[in-house]
Amino acid sequence: MLNLFATPHSLLTMRITCYPDNLTLEANPLLTVLENLLKAGVRHVHACGGNAACSTCRILILEGSQNCRSMTPAEKKLAQRLDLPVHIRLACQTRITGDVTLQRLVIDKADVEVAQHQLQAHSVGNQVTAAILSASLRGTANFDEENFPYDVVYTLGRYFAQMGALVQQYGGACL
């Protein structure tokens, strides 16, 4: 039976699944993600008090990004300043219209310090495709102790030049 006195929002059941807490909670669409999490007892960091000034409440949207409302002007400004990817949102500004699965990114005091440093540096970094080459040369454990410094530098320089040429031959870059 349809309840004629129900508010439009009470007809919809929305859930937030939150990692690393492994918690699923019913969400109130009138509240931000941060407010919903705090109401559920999740100790979600929000150093600026939920004013889109610090980014410590940022979350990674794992599923349901289509159920997140558009960014507020304050969130947009901070996201542009920090060059945040589209799937990273501020919990203090994000409201949802359906189920969302997210991961809290700032968990403890050490994370807060990192986030504050990133805010001061105006960047949280960029995701890039990268490969790292690690190599061990057989019989070189004491190479630097058994050879003259010039020979060590020459041999390593030659090795890096040859490896660099191979990396570049296959479209890579040596930095």
mmCIF file of C-alpha atoms in Angstrom:
data_model
loop_
_atom_site.group_PDB
_atom_site.id
_atom_site.type_symbol
_atom_site.label_atom_id
_atom_site.label_comp_id
_atom_site.label_asym_id
_atom_site.label_seq_id
_atom_site.Cartn_x
_atom_site.Cartn_y
_atom_site.Cartn_z
ATOM 1 C CA MET A 1 0.000 0.000 0.000
ATOM 2 C CA LEU A 2 1.377 3.443 -0.907
ATOM 3 C CA ASN A 3 1.787 5.827 2.010
ATOM 4 C CA LEU A 4 0.319 9.134 0.855
ATOM 5 C CA PHE A 5 1.978 10.956 3.745
ATOM 6 C CA ALA A 6 5.474 9.780 2.876
ATOM 7 C CA THR A 7 7.932 12.350 1.642
ATOM 8 C CA PRO A 8 9.322 11.776 -1.852
ATOM 9 C CA HIS A 9 12.703 10.939 -0.348
ATOM 10 C CA SER A 10 11.327 8.298 1.997
ATOM 11 C CA LEU A 11 10.044 6.337 -1.013
ATOM 12 C CA LEU A 12 13.623 5.825 -2.191
ATOM 13 C CA THR A 13 16.065 3.702 -0.237
ATOM 14 C CA MET A 14 19.638 4.669 -0.919
ATOM 15 C CA ARG A 15 22.702 2.996 0.449
ATOM 16 C CA ILE A 16 26.290 4.021 0.946
ATOM 17 C CA THR A 17 28.804 1.204 1.115
ATOM 18 C CA CYS A 18 31.955 2.502 2.755
ATOM 19 C CA TYR A 19 35.430 0.989 2.641
ATOM 20 C CA PRO A 20 37.755 0.307 4.420
ATOM 21 C CA ASP A 21 35.054 0.176 7.097
ATOM 22 C CA ASN A 22 33.130 -2.581 5.283
ATOM 23 C CA LEU A 23 29.918 -0.819 6.258
ATOM 24 C CA THR A 24 26.678 -0.363 4.342
ATOM 25 C CA LEU A 25 24.244 2.245 5.622
ATOM 26 C CA GLU A 26 20.947 3.749 4.569
ATOM 27 C CA ALA A 27 21.566 7.258 3.309
ATOM 28 C CA ASN A 28 19.460 10.371 3.593
ATOM 29 C CA PRO A 29 19.630 12.181 0.219
ATOM 30 C CA LEU A 30 19.127 15.524 1.968
ATOM 31 C CA LEU A 31 22.471 15.051 3.754
ATOM 32 C CA THR A 32 25.964 15.040 2.305
ATOM 33 C CA VAL A 33 27.957 11.821 2.220
ATOM 34 C CA LEU A 34 29.994 13.190 5.135
ATOM 35 C CA GLU A 35 26.890 13.903 7.202
ATOM 36 C CA ASN A 36 25.505 10.425 6.459
ATOM 37 C CA LEU A 37 28.779 8.763 7.464
ATOM 38 C CA LEU A 38 29.110 10.789 10.665
ATOM 39 C CA LYS A 39 25.483 10.034 11.551
ATOM 40 C CA ALA A 40 26.277 6.308 11.140
ATOM 41 C CA GLY A 41 29.218 6.603 13.546
ATOM 42 C CA VAL A 42 32.020 6.559 10.968
ATOM 43 C CA ARG A 43 34.879 8.740 12.200
ATOM 44 C CA HIS A 44 35.401 10.415 8.841
ATOM 45 C CA VAL A 45 38.109 13.090 8.840
ATOM 46 C CA HIS A 46 36.959 16.612 7.947
ATOM 47 C CA ALA A 47 39.570 19.062 9.223
ATOM 48 C CA CYS A 48 37.858 22.195 7.858
ATOM 49 C CA GLY A 49 34.497 21.291 9.341
ATOM 50 C CA GLY A 50 32.943 20.339 6.004
ATOM 51 C CA ASN A 51 33.479 23.609 4.157
ATOM 52 C CA ALA A 52 35.389 22.361 1.083
ATOM 53 C CA ALA A 53 38.546 24.060 2.274
ATOM 54 C CA CYS A 54 40.898 21.180 3.100
ATOM 55 C CA SER A 55 40.213 17.986 1.067
ATOM 56 C CA THR A 56 40.716 15.710 4.097
ATOM 57 C CA CYS A 57 37.199 14.309 3.580
ATOM 58 C CA ARG A 58 37.937 13.197 0.021
ATOM 59 C CA ILE A 59 36.540 9.878 -1.098
ATOM 60 C CA LEU A 60 37.090 7.595 -4.063
ATOM 61 C CA ILE A 61 33.820 6.648 -5.761
ATOM 62 C CA LEU A 62 34.173 2.951 -6.601
ATOM 63 C CA GLU A 63 30.631 2.365 -7.886
ATOM 64 C CA GLY A 64 27.616 4.560 -8.486
ATOM 65 C CA SER A 65 29.296 7.754 -9.678
ATOM 66 C CA GLN A 66 26.185 8.368 -11.783
ATOM 67 C CA ASN A 67 24.297 8.624 -8.473
ATOM 68 C CA CYS A 68 26.399 11.539 -7.233
ATOM 69 C CA ARG A 69 25.024 15.009 -7.769
ATOM 70 C CA SER A 70 27.143 17.537 -9.658
ATOM 71 C CA MET A 71 29.968 19.232 -7.840
ATOM 72 C CA THR A 72 29.177 22.356 -5.875
ATOM 73 C CA PRO A 73 31.091 25.491 -6.899
ATOM 74 C CA ALA A 74 33.264 25.152 -3.771
ATOM 75 C CA GLU A 75 34.086 21.519 -4.567
ATOM 76 C CA LYS A 76 34.820 22.375 -8.204
ATOM 77 C CA LYS A 77 37.221 25.098 -7.149
ATOM 78 C CA LEU A 78 39.169 22.820 -4.801
ATOM 79 C CA ALA A 79 39.101 19.911 -7.273
ATOM 80 C CA GLN A 80 40.581 22.137 -9.990
ATOM 81 C CA ARG A 81 43.179 23.540 -7.598
ATOM 82 C CA LEU A 82 44.318 20.037 -6.607
ATOM 83 C CA ASP A 83 43.778 18.516 -10.071
ATOM 84 C CA LEU A 84 41.541 15.793 -8.590
ATOM 85 C CA PRO A 85 40.317 13.127 -10.999
ATOM 86 C CA VAL A 86 36.539 12.969 -11.540
ATOM 87 C CA HIS A 87 36.081 9.885 -9.346
ATOM 88 C CA ILE A 88 37.575 11.647 -6.302
ATOM 89 C CA ARG A 89 34.952 13.709 -4.525
ATOM 90 C CA LEU A 90 34.680 15.693 -1.302
ATOM 91 C CA ALA A 91 32.358 13.905 1.127
ATOM 92 C CA CYS A 92 31.372 17.248 2.663
ATOM 93 C CA GLN A 93 29.945 18.462 -0.658
ATOM 94 C CA THR A 94 28.697 15.290 -2.316
ATOM 95 C CA ARG A 95 25.014 14.372 -2.186
ATOM 96 C CA ILE A 96 23.660 11.207 -3.728
ATOM 97 C CA THR A 97 20.555 10.164 -5.660
ATOM 98 C CA GLY A 98 21.095 6.389 -5.483
ATOM 99 C CA ASP A 99 23.418 3.683 -4.184
ATOM 100 C CA VAL A 100 27.112 4.525 -3.973
ATOM 101 C CA THR A 101 30.179 2.501 -3.022
ATOM 102 C CA LEU A 102 33.127 4.558 -1.840
ATOM 103 C CA GLN A 103 36.484 4.344 -0.172
ATOM 104 C CA ARG A 104 37.588 6.818 2.453
ATOM 105 C CA LEU A 105 41.065 8.053 1.518
ATOM 106 C CA VAL A 106 42.104 9.922 4.656
ATOM 107 C CA ILE A 107 41.861 7.518 7.561
ATOM 108 C CA ASP A 108 44.158 8.645 10.368
ATOM 109 C CA LYS A 109 46.416 11.437 11.627
ATOM 110 C CA ALA A 110 49.278 10.465 9.306
ATOM 111 C CA ASP A 111 46.899 10.698 6.326
ATOM 112 C CA VAL A 112 45.729 14.126 7.518
ATOM 113 C CA GLU A 113 49.338 15.364 7.520
ATOM 114 C CA VAL A 114 49.864 14.065 3.976
ATOM 115 C CA ALA A 115 46.594 15.665 2.824
ATOM 116 C CA GLN A 116 47.545 19.007 4.368
ATOM 117 C CA HIS A 117 50.954 18.871 2.656
ATOM 118 C CA GLN A 118 49.249 18.134 -0.681
ATOM 119 C CA LEU A 119 46.874 21.030 -0.151
ATOM 120 C CA GLN A 120 49.792 23.381 0.515
ATOM 121 C CA ALA A 121 51.555 22.080 -2.593
ATOM 122 C CA HIS A 122 48.317 22.514 -4.631
ATOM 123 C CA SER A 123 48.457 18.924 -5.841
ATOM 124 C CA VAL A 124 47.551 15.380 -4.904
ATOM 125 C CA GLY A 125 49.469 14.052 -7.890
ATOM 126 C CA ASN A 126 48.430 12.646 -11.218
ATOM 127 C CA GLN A 127 47.870 9.080 -12.313
ATOM 128 C CA VAL A 128 50.200 8.062 -15.107
ATOM 129 C CA THR A 129 51.115 4.772 -16.701
ATOM 130 C CA ALA A 130 54.668 3.925 -15.731
ATOM 131 C CA ALA A 131 57.071 1.022 -15.680
ATOM 132 C CA ILE A 132 60.116 0.815 -13.498
ATOM 133 C CA LEU A 133 63.144 -1.181 -14.513
ATOM 134 C CA SER A 134 65.108 -2.828 -11.767
ATOM 135 C CA ALA A 135 68.180 -4.823 -12.663
ATOM 136 C CA SER A 136 70.911 -6.704 -10.886
ATOM 137 C CA LEU A 137 74.197 -7.395 -12.616
ATOM 138 C CA ARG A 138 75.675 -10.813 -11.846
ATOM 139 C CA GLY A 139 78.991 -10.657 -10.051
ATOM 140 C CA THR A 140 78.713 -6.977 -9.120
ATOM 141 C CA ALA A 141 78.114 -7.274 -5.373
ATOM 142 C CA ASN A 142 81.583 -5.878 -4.622
ATOM 143 C CA PHE A 143 82.143 -4.242 -8.003
ATOM 144 C CA ASP A 144 82.440 -0.749 -6.555
ATOM 145 C CA GLU A 145 84.933 -1.918 -3.903
ATOM 146 C CA GLU A 146 87.138 -3.874 -6.307
ATOM 147 C CA ASN A 147 87.413 -1.272 -9.095
ATOM 148 C CA PHE A 148 88.595 2.285 -9.432
ATOM 149 C CA PRO A 149 85.855 4.943 -9.162
ATOM 150 C CA TYR A 150 86.372 5.940 -12.806
ATOM 151 C CA ASP A 151 85.777 2.352 -13.936
ATOM 152 C CA VAL A 152 82.624 2.062 -11.808
ATOM 153 C CA VAL A 153 81.189 5.294 -13.228
ATOM 154 C CA TYR A 154 82.175 4.335 -16.787
ATOM 155 C CA THR A 155 80.650 0.842 -16.533
ATOM 156 C CA LEU A 156 77.399 2.097 -14.998
ATOM 157 C CA GLY A 157 77.193 4.910 -17.549
ATOM 158 C CA ARG A 158 77.604 2.451 -20.407
ATOM 159 C CA TYR A 159 74.993 0.116 -18.899
ATOM 160 C CA PHE A 160 72.474 2.965 -18.458
ATOM 161 C CA ALA A 161 73.123 4.215 -22.015
ATOM 162 C CA GLN A 162 72.451 0.769 -23.486
ATOM 163 C CA MET A 163 69.360 0.184 -21.349
ATOM 164 C CA GLY A 164 68.095 3.698 -22.096
ATOM 165 C CA ALA A 165 68.440 3.087 -25.823
ATOM 166 C CA LEU A 166 66.375 -0.106 -25.525
ATOM 167 C CA VAL A 167 63.689 1.614 -23.482
ATOM 168 C CA GLN A 168 63.456 4.433 -26.040
ATOM 169 C CA GLN A 169 63.465 1.971 -28.943
ATOM 170 C CA TYR A 170 60.238 0.521 -27.590
ATOM 171 C CA GLY A 171 58.558 3.900 -27.015
ATOM 172 C CA GLY A 172 59.548 4.483 -23.399
ATOM 173 C CA ALA A 173 61.230 7.460 -21.817
ATOM 174 C CA CYS A 174 64.127 7.619 -19.397
ATOM 175 C CA LEU A 175 63.742 10.168 -16.684
#
